[in-house]
mmCIF file of C-alpha atoms and ligand atoms in Angstrom:
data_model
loop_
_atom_site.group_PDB
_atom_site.id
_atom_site.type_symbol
_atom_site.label_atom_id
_atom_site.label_comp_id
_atom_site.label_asym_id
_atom_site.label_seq_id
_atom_site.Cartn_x
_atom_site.Cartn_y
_atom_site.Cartn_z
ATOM 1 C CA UNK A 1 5.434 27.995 -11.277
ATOM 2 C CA UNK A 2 6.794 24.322 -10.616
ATOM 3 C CA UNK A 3 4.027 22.099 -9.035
ATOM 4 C CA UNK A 4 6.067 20.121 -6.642
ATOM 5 C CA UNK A 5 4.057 17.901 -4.492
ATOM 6 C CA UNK A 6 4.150 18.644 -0.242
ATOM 7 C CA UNK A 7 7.361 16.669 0.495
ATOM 8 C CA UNK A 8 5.340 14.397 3.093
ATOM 9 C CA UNK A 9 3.236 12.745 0.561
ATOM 10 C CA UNK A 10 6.633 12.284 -1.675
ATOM 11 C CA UNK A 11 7.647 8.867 -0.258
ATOM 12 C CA UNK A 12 9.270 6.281 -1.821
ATOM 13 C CA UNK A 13 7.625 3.552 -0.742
ATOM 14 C CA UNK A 14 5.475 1.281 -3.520
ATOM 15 C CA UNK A 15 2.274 1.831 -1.526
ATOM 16 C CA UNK A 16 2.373 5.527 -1.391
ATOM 17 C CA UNK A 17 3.561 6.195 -5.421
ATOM 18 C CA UNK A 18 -0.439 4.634 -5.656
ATOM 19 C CA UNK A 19 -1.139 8.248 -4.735
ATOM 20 C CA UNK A 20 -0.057 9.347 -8.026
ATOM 21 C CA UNK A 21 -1.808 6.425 -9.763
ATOM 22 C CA UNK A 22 -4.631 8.422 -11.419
ATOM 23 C CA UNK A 23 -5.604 8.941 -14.891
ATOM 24 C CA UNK A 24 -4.510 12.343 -16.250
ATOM 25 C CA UNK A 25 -6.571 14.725 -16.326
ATOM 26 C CA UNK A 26 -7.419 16.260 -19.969
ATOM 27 C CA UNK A 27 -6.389 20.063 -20.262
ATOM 28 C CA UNK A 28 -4.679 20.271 -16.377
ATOM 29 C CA UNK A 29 -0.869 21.986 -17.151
ATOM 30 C CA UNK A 30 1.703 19.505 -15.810
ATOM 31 C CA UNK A 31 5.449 20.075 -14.931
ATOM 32 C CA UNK A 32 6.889 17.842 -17.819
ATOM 33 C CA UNK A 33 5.515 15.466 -20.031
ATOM 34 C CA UNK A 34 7.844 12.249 -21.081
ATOM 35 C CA UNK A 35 6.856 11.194 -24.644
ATOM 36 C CA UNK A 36 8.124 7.233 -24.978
ATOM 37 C CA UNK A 37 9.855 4.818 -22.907
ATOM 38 C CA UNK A 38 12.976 2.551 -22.837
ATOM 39 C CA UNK A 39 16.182 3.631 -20.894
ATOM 40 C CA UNK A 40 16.090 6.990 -22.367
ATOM 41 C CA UNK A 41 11.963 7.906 -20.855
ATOM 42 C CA UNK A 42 12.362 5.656 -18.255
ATOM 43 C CA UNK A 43 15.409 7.683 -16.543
ATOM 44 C CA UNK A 44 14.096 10.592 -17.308
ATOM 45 C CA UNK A 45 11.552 9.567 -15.333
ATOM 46 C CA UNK A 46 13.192 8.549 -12.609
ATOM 47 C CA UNK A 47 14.907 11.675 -12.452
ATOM 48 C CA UNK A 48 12.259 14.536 -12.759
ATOM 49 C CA UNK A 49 10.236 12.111 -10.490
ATOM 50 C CA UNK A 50 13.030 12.315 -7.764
ATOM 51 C CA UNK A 51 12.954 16.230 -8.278
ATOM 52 C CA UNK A 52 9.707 16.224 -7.378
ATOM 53 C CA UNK A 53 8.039 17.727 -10.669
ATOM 54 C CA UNK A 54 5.500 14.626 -10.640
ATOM 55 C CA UNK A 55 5.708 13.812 -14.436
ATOM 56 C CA UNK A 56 3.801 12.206 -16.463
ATOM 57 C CA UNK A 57 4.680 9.707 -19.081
ATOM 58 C CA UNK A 58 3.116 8.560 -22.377
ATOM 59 C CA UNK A 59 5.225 5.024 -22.904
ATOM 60 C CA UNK A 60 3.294 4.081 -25.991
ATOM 61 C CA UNK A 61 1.509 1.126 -26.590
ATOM 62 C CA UNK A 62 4.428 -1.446 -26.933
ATOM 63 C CA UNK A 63 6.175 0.508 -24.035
ATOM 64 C CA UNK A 64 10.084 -0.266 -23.444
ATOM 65 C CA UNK A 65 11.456 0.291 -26.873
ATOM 66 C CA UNK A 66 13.537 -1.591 -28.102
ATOM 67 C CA UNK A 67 14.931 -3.773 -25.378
ATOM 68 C CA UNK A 68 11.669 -5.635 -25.312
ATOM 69 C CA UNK A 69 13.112 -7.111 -28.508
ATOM 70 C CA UNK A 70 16.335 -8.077 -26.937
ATOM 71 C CA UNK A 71 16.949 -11.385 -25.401
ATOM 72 C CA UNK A 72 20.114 -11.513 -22.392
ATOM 73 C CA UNK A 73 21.642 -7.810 -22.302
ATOM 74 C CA UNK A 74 25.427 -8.457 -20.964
ATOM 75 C CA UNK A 75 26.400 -4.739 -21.310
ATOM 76 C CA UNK A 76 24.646 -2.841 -18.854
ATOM 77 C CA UNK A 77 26.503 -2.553 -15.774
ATOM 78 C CA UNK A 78 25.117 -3.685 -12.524
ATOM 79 C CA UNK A 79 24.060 -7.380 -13.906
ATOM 80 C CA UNK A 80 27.030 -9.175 -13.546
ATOM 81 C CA UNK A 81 25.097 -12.321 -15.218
ATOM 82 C CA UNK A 82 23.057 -10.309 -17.591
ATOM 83 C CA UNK A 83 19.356 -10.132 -17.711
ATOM 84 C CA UNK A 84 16.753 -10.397 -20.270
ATOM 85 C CA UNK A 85 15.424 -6.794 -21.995
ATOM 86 C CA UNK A 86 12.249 -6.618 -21.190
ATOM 87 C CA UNK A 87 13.139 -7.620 -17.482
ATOM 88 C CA UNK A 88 15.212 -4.461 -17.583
ATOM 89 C CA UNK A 89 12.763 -2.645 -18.969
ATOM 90 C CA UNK A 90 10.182 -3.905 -15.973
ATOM 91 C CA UNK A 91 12.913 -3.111 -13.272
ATOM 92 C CA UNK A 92 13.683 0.549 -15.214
ATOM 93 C CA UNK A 93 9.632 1.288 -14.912
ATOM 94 C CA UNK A 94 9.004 0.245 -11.514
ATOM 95 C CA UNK A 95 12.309 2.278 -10.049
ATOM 96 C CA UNK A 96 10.867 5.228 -11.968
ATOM 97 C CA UNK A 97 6.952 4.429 -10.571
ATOM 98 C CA UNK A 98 8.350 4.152 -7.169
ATOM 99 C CA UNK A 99 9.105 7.627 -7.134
ATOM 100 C CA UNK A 100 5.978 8.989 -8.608
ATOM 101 C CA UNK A 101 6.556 8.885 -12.246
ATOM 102 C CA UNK A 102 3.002 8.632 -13.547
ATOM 103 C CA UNK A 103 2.391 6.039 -16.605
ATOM 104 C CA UNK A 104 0.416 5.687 -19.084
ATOM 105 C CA UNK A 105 0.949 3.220 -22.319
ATOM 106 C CA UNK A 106 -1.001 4.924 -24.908
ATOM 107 C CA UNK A 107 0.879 6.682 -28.282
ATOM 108 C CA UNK A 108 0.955 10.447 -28.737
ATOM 109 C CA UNK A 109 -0.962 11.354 -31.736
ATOM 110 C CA UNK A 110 0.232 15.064 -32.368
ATOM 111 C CA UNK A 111 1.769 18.242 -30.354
ATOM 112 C CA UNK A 112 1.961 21.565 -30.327
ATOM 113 C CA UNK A 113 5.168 23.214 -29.284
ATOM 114 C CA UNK A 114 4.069 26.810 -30.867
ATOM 115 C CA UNK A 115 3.062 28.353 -27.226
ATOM 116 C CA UNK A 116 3.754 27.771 -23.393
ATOM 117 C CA UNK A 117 2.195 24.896 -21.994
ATOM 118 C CA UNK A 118 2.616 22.734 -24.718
ATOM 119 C CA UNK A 119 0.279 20.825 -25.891
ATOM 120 C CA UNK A 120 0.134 17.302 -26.406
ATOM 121 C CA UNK A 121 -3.333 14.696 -27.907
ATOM 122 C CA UNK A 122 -3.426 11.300 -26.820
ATOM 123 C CA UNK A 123 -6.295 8.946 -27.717
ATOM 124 C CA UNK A 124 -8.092 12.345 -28.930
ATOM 125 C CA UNK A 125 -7.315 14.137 -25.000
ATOM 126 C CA UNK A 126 -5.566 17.372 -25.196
ATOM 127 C CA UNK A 127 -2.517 17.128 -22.100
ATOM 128 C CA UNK A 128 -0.475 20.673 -21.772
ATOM 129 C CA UNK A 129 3.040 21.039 -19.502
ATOM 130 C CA UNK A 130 5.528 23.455 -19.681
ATOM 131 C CA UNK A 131 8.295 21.263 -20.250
ATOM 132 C CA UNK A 132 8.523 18.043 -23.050
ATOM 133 C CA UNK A 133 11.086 15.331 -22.907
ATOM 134 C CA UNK A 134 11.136 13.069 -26.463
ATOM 135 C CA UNK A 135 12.260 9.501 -26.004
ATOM 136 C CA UNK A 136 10.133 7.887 -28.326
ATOM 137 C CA UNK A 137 13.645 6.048 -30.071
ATOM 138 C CA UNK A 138 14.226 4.893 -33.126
ATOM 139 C CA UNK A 139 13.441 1.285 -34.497
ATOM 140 C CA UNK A 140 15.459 -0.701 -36.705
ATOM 141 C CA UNK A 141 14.530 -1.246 -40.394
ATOM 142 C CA UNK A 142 13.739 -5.517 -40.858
ATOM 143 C CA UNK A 143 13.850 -6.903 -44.257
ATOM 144 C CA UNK A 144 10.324 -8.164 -43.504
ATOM 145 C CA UNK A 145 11.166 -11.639 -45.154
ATOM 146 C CA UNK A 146 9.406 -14.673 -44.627
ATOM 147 C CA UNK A 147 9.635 -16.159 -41.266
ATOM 148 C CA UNK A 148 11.435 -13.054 -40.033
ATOM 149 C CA UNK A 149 8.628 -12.766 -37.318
ATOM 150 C CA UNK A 150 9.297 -16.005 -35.641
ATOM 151 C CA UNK A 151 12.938 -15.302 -35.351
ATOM 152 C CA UNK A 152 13.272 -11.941 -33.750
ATOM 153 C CA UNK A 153 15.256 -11.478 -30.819
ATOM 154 C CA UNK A 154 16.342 -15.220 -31.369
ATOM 155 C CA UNK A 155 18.057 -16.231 -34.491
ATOM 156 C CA UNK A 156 17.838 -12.739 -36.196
ATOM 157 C CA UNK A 157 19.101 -9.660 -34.584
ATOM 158 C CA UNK A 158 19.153 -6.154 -35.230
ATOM 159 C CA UNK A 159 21.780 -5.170 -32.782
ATOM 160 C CA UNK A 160 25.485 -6.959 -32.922
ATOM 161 C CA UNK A 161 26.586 -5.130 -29.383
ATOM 162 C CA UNK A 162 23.595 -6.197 -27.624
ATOM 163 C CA UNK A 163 23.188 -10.700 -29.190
ATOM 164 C CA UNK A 164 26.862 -11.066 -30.931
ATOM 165 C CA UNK A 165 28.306 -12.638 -28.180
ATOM 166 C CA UNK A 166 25.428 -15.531 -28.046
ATOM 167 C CA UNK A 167 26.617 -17.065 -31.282
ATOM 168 C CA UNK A 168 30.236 -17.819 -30.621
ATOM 169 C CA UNK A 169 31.740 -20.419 -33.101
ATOM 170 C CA UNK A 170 28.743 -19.736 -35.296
ATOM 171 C CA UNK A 171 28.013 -19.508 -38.860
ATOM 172 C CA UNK A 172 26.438 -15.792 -39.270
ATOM 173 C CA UNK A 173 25.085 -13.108 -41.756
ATOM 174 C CA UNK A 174 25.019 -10.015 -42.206
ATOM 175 C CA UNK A 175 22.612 -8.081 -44.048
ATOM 176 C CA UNK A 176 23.352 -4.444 -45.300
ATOM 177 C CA UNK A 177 26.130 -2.322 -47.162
ATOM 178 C CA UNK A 178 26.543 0.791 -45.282
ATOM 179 C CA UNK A 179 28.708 1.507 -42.295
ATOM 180 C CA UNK A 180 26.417 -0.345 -39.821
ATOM 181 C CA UNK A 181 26.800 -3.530 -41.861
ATOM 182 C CA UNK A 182 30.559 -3.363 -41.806
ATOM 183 C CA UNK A 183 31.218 -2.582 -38.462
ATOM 184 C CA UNK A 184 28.486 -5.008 -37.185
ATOM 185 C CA UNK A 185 30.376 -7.942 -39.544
ATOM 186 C CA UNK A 186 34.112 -6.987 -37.942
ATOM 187 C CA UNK A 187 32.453 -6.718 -35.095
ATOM 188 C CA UNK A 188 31.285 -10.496 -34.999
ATOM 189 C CA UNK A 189 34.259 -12.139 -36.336
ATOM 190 C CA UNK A 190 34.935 -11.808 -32.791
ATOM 191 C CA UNK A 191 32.614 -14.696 -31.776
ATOM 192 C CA UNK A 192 31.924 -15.979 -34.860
ATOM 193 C CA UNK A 193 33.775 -19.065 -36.944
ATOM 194 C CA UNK A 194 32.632 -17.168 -39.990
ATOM 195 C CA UNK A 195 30.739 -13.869 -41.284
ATOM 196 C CA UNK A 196 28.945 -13.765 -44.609
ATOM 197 C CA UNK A 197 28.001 -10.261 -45.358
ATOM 198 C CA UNK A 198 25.247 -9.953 -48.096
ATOM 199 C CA UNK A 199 24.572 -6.969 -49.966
ATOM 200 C CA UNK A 200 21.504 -6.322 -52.697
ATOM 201 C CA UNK A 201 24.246 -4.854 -55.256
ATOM 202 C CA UNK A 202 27.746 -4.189 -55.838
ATOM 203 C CA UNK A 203 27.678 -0.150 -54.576
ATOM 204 C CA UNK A 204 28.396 0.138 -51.180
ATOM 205 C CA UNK A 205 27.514 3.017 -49.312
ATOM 206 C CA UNK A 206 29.849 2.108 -46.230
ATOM 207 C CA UNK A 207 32.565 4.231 -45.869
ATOM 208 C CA UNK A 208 36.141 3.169 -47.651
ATOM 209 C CA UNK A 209 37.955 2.609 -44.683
ATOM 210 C CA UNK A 210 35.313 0.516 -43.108
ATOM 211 C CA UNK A 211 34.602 -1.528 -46.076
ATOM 212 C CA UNK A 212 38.197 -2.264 -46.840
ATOM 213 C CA UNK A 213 38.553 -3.577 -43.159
ATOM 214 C CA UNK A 214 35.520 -6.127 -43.420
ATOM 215 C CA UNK A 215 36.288 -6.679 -47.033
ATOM 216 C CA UNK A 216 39.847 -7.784 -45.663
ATOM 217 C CA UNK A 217 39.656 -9.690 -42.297
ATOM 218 C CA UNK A 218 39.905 -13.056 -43.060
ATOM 219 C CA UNK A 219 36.299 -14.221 -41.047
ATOM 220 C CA UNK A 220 34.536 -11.783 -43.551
ATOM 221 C CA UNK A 221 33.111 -13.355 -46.986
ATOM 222 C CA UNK A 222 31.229 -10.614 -48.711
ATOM 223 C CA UNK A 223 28.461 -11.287 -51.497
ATOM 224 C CA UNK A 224 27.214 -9.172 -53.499
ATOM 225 C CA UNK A 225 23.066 -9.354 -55.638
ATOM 226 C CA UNK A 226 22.051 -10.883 -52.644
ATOM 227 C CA UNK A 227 19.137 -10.415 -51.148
ATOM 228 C CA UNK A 228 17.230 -12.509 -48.328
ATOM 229 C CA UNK A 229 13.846 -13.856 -49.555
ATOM 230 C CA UNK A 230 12.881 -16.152 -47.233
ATOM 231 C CA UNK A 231 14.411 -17.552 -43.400
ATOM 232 C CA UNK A 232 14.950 -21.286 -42.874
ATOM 233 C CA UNK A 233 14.557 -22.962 -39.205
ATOM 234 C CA UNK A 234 14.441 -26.299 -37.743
ATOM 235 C CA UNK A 235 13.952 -27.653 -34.225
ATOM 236 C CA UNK A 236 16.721 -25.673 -32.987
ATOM 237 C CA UNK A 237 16.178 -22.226 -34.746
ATOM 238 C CA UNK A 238 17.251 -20.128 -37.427
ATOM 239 C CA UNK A 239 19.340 -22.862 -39.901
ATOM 240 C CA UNK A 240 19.732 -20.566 -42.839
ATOM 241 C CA UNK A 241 18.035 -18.055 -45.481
ATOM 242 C CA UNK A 242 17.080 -18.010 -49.197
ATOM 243 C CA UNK A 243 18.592 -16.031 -51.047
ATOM 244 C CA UNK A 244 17.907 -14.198 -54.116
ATOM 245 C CA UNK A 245 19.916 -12.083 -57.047
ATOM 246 C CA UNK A 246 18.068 -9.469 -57.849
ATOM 247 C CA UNK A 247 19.920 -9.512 -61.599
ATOM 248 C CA UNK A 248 17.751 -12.687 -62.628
ATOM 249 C CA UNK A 249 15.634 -13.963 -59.681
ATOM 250 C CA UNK A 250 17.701 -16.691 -59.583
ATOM 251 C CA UNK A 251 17.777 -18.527 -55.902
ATOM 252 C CA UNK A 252 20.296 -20.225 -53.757
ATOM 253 C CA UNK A 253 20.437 -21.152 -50.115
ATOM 254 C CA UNK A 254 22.923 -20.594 -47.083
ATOM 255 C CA UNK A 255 23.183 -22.054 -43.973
ATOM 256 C CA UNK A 256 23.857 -20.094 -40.736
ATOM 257 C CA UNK A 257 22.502 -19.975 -37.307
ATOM 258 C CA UNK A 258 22.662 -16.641 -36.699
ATOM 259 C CA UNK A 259 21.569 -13.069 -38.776
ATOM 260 C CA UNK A 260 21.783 -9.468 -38.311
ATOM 261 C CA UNK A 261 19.943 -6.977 -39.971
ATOM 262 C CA UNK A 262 21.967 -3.351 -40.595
ATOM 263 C CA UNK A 263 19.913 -2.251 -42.922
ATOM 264 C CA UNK A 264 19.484 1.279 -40.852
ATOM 265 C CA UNK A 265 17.175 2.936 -37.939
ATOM 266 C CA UNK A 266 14.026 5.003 -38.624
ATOM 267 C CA UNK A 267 13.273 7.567 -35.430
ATOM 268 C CA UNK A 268 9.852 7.829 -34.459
ATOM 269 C CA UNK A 269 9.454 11.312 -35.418
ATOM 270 C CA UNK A 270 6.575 11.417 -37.589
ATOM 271 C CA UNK A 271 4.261 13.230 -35.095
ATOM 272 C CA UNK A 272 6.793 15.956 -34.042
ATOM 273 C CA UNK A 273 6.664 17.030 -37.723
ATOM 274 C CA UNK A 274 7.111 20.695 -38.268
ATOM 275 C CA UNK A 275 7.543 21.524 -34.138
ATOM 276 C CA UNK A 276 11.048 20.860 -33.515
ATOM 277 C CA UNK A 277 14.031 21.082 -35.883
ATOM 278 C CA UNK A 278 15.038 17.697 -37.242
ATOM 279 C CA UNK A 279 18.143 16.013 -39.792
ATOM 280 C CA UNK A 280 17.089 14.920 -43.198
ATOM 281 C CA UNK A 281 16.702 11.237 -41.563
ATOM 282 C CA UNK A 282 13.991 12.853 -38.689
ATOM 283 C CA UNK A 283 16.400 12.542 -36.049
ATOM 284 C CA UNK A 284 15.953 15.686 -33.388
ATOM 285 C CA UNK A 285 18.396 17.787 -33.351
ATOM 286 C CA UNK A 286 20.195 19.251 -29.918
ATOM 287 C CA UNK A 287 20.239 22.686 -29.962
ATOM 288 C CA UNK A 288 21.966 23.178 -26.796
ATOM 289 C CA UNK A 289 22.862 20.327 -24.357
ATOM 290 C CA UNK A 290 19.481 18.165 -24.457
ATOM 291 C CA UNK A 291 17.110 20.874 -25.581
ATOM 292 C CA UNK A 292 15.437 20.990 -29.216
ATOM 293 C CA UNK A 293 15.269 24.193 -31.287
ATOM 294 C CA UNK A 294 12.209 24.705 -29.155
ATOM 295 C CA UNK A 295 12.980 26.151 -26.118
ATOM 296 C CA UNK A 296 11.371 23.923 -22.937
ATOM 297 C CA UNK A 297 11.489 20.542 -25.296
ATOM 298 C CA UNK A 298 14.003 18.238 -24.872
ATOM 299 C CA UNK A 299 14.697 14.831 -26.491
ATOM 300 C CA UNK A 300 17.053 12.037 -25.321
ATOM 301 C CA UNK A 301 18.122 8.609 -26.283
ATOM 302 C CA UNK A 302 18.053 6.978 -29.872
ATOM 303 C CA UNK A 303 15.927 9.589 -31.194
ATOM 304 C CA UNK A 304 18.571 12.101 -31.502
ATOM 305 C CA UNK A 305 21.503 9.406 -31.381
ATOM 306 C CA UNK A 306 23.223 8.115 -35.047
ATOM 307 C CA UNK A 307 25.869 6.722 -33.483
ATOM 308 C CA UNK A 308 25.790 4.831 -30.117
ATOM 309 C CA UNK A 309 22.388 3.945 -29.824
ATOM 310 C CA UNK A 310 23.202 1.934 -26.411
ATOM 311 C CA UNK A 311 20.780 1.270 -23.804
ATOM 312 C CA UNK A 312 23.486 2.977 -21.395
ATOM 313 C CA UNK A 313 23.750 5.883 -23.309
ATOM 314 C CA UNK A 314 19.850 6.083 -23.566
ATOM 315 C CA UNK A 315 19.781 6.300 -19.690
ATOM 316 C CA UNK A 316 22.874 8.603 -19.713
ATOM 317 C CA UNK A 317 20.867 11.057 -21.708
ATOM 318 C CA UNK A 318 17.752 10.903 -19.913
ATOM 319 C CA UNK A 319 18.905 12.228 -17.248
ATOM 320 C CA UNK A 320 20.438 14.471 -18.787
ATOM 321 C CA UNK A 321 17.272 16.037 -20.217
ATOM 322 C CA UNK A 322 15.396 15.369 -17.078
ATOM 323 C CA UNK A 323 18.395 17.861 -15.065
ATOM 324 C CA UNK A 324 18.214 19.871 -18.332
ATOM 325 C CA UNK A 325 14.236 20.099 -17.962
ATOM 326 C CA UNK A 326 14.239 21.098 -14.197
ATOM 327 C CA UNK A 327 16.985 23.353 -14.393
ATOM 328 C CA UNK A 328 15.078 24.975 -17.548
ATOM 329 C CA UNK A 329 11.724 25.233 -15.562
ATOM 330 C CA UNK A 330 13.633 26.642 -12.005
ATOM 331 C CA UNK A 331 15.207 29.508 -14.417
ATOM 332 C CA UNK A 332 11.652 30.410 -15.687
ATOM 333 C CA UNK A 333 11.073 31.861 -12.525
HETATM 334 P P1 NAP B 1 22.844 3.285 -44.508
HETATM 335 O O1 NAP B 1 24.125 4.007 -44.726
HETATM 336 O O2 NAP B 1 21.568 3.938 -44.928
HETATM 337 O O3 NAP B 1 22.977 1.885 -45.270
HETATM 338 C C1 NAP B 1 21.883 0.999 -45.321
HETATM 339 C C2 NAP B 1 22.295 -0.181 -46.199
HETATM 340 O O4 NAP B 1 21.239 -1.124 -46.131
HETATM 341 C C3 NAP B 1 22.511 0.181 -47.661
HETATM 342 O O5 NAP B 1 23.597 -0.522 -48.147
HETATM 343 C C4 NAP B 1 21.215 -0.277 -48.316
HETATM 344 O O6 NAP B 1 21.399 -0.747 -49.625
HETATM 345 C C5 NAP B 1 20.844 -1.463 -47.473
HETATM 346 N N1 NAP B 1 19.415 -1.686 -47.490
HETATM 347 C C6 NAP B 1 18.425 -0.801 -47.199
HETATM 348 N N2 NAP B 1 17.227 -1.391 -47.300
HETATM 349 C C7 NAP B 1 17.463 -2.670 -47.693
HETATM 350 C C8 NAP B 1 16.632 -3.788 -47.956
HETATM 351 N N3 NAP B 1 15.303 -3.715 -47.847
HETATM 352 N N4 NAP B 1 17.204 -4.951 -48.307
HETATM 353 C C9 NAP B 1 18.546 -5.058 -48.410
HETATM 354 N N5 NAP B 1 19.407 -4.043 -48.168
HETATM 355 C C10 NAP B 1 18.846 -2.862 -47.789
HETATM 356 O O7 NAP B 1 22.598 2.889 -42.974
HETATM 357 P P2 NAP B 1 23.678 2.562 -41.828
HETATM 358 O O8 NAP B 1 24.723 1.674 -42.328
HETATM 359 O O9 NAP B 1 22.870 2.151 -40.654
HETATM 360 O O10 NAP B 1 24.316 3.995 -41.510
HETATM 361 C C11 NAP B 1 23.495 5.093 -41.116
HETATM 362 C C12 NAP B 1 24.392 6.293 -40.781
HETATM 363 O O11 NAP B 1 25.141 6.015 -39.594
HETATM 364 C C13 NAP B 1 25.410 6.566 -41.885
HETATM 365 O O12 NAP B 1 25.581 7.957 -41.959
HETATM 366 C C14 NAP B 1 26.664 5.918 -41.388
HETATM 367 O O13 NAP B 1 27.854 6.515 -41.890
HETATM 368 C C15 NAP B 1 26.517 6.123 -39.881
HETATM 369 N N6 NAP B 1 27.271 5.094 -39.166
HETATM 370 C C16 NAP B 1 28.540 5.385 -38.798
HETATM 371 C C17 NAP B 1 29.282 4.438 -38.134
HETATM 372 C C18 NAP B 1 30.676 4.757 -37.712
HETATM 373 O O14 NAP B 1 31.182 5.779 -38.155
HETATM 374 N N7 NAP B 1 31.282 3.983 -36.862
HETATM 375 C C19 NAP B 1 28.747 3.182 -37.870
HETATM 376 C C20 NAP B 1 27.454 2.902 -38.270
HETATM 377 C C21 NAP B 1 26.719 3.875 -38.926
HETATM 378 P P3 NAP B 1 21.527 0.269 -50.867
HETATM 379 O O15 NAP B 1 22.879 0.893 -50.748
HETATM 380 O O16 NAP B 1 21.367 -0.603 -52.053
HETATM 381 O O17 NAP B 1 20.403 1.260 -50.723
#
């Protein structure tokens, strides 16, 4: 059965969605569950909470992905003068609370998708629903270097779509030598005076044809043995790294005002381990349109994405799996 709420009490105002301000209750069987936030968990939100199905979400304890890393976002239509990620984020949760989508930013520990409801342990509290949506994303890899902390989201930058455009006529690296690093380095020579890409060794794991166009566009300078040790900032921000060849130890420094790390994305998988069929990297696999092997599970956004990993295409997906999920739970009756 699909516990819909009495459509009178399903208003949109902000006052009334207080009605569905409570904590969950340990053990009750709820329509769907949303496991992580960001664009993906928070549209899915919006949309099972528009349906009616009065889900709950788990948005983990640094909830809004990875947006709340990003400084202006420029490509998200609808903000013809941008707006900052984690505002997005903020507007994306509230839309989705206005309807009823119930939040709650604590991390899932573990699940159990072997039986109907599925089972889910927060904080050590067993939660069961018959349906599952996965959005928990995927983070970037950072080098970890010194003073990488202090430049996230400004100087350094993980994502060339969302920040290249903020250092126009700017001296930038690159960090990485595998298809992300390439295309994020061509990528920038659109904004940038100058691109150094730096790579730990002279193997690249980038495709040919993408490494002969970044090893041939005239903005590109590639180096190979090097390897960041340490970022440099003044007054103004990032002003360059220290670099390192891993061949002798032997140290040099470069100057640029702007870096991006491609050294790859890690999903946050680890606790659907063994439940739901995953790639080699722990990336969720589709089995057909947004659902997982596991029939009534469905996953959206950069968990299951290798390849766009947009904030729009996070949303697009969401709702996706939240029309998936409700047309799923209608056709189990
Ligand atoms: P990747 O292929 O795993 O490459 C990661 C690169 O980062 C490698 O060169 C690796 O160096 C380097 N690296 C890893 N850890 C490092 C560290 N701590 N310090 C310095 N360097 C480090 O990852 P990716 O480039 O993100 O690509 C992931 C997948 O997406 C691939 O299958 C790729 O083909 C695909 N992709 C496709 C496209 C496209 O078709 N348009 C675009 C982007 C990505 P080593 O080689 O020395 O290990």
């Amino acid at each position: 059965m699909i516990r819909r709420p009495p459509r009178s009490t399903h208003c949109i105002s902000s006052a009334a969605s207080d009605v569905y301000k409570r904590q969950p209750v340990s053990g009750e069987v709820r329509n769907v569950i949303i496991i992580g936030s960001g664009p993906a968990g928070y549209t899915a939100g919006l949309y099972t909470a528009r349906a009616m199905l009065e889900p709950l979400m788990f948005a983990g304890y640094m909830s809004g992905g990875q947006l709340m890393l990003t400084s202006d976002v420029e490509n998200f239509p609808g903000y013809p003068n941008g707006i900052g990620g984690p505002e997005m984020m903020i507007h994306m949760r509230e839309q989705a609370e206005r309807f009823g989508l119930e939040v709650h930013d604590k991390n899932v520990e573990k699940v159990d998708f072997s039986e109907r409801p599925f089972r889910v342990w927060v904080e050590g509290d067993e939660h069961r629903a018959d349906a599952v949506i996965i959005c928990t994303g995927a983070e970037a890899i950072w080098l970890g270097a010194e003073g990488e902390e202090a430049q996230k989201g400004r100087g350094i930058s993980t994502c060339a779509t969302c920040d290249g455009a903020f250092f126009r006529d700017e001296e930038i690296i690159v960090v990485g030598g595998g298809d992300s690093a390439m295309e994020e380095a061509t990528f920038l020579t659109r904004f940038a005076s100058k691109v150094t890409l730096l790579h730990r060794r002279d193997v690249f794991r980038a495709s040919k044809v993408m490494y002969e166009r970044a090893a041939n566009h005239p903005k590109i300078e590639i180096q190979t043995f090097r390897q960041v040790k340490k970022w440099l900032s003044d007054e103004k921000g990032l002003s360059g790294a220290v670099l390192e060849d891993p061949r002798d130890g032997s140290e040099e420094e470069i100057s640029c005002t702007g870096a991006f790390i491609a050294i790859g994305h890690k999903p946050m998988t680890g606790f659907l381990e063994g439940e739901v069929e995953m790639d080699e990297s722990g990336y969720v696999l589709h089995s057909e349109h947004t659902m997982t092997s596991v029939p009534g599970v469905f996953a959206a956004g950069d968990v299951v994405d290798t390849r766009y990993r947009q904030a729009i295409t996070a949303a697009g997906m969401g709702c996706q799996a939240a029309i998936d999920a409700e047309k799923w739970l209608e056709d189990q009756h």
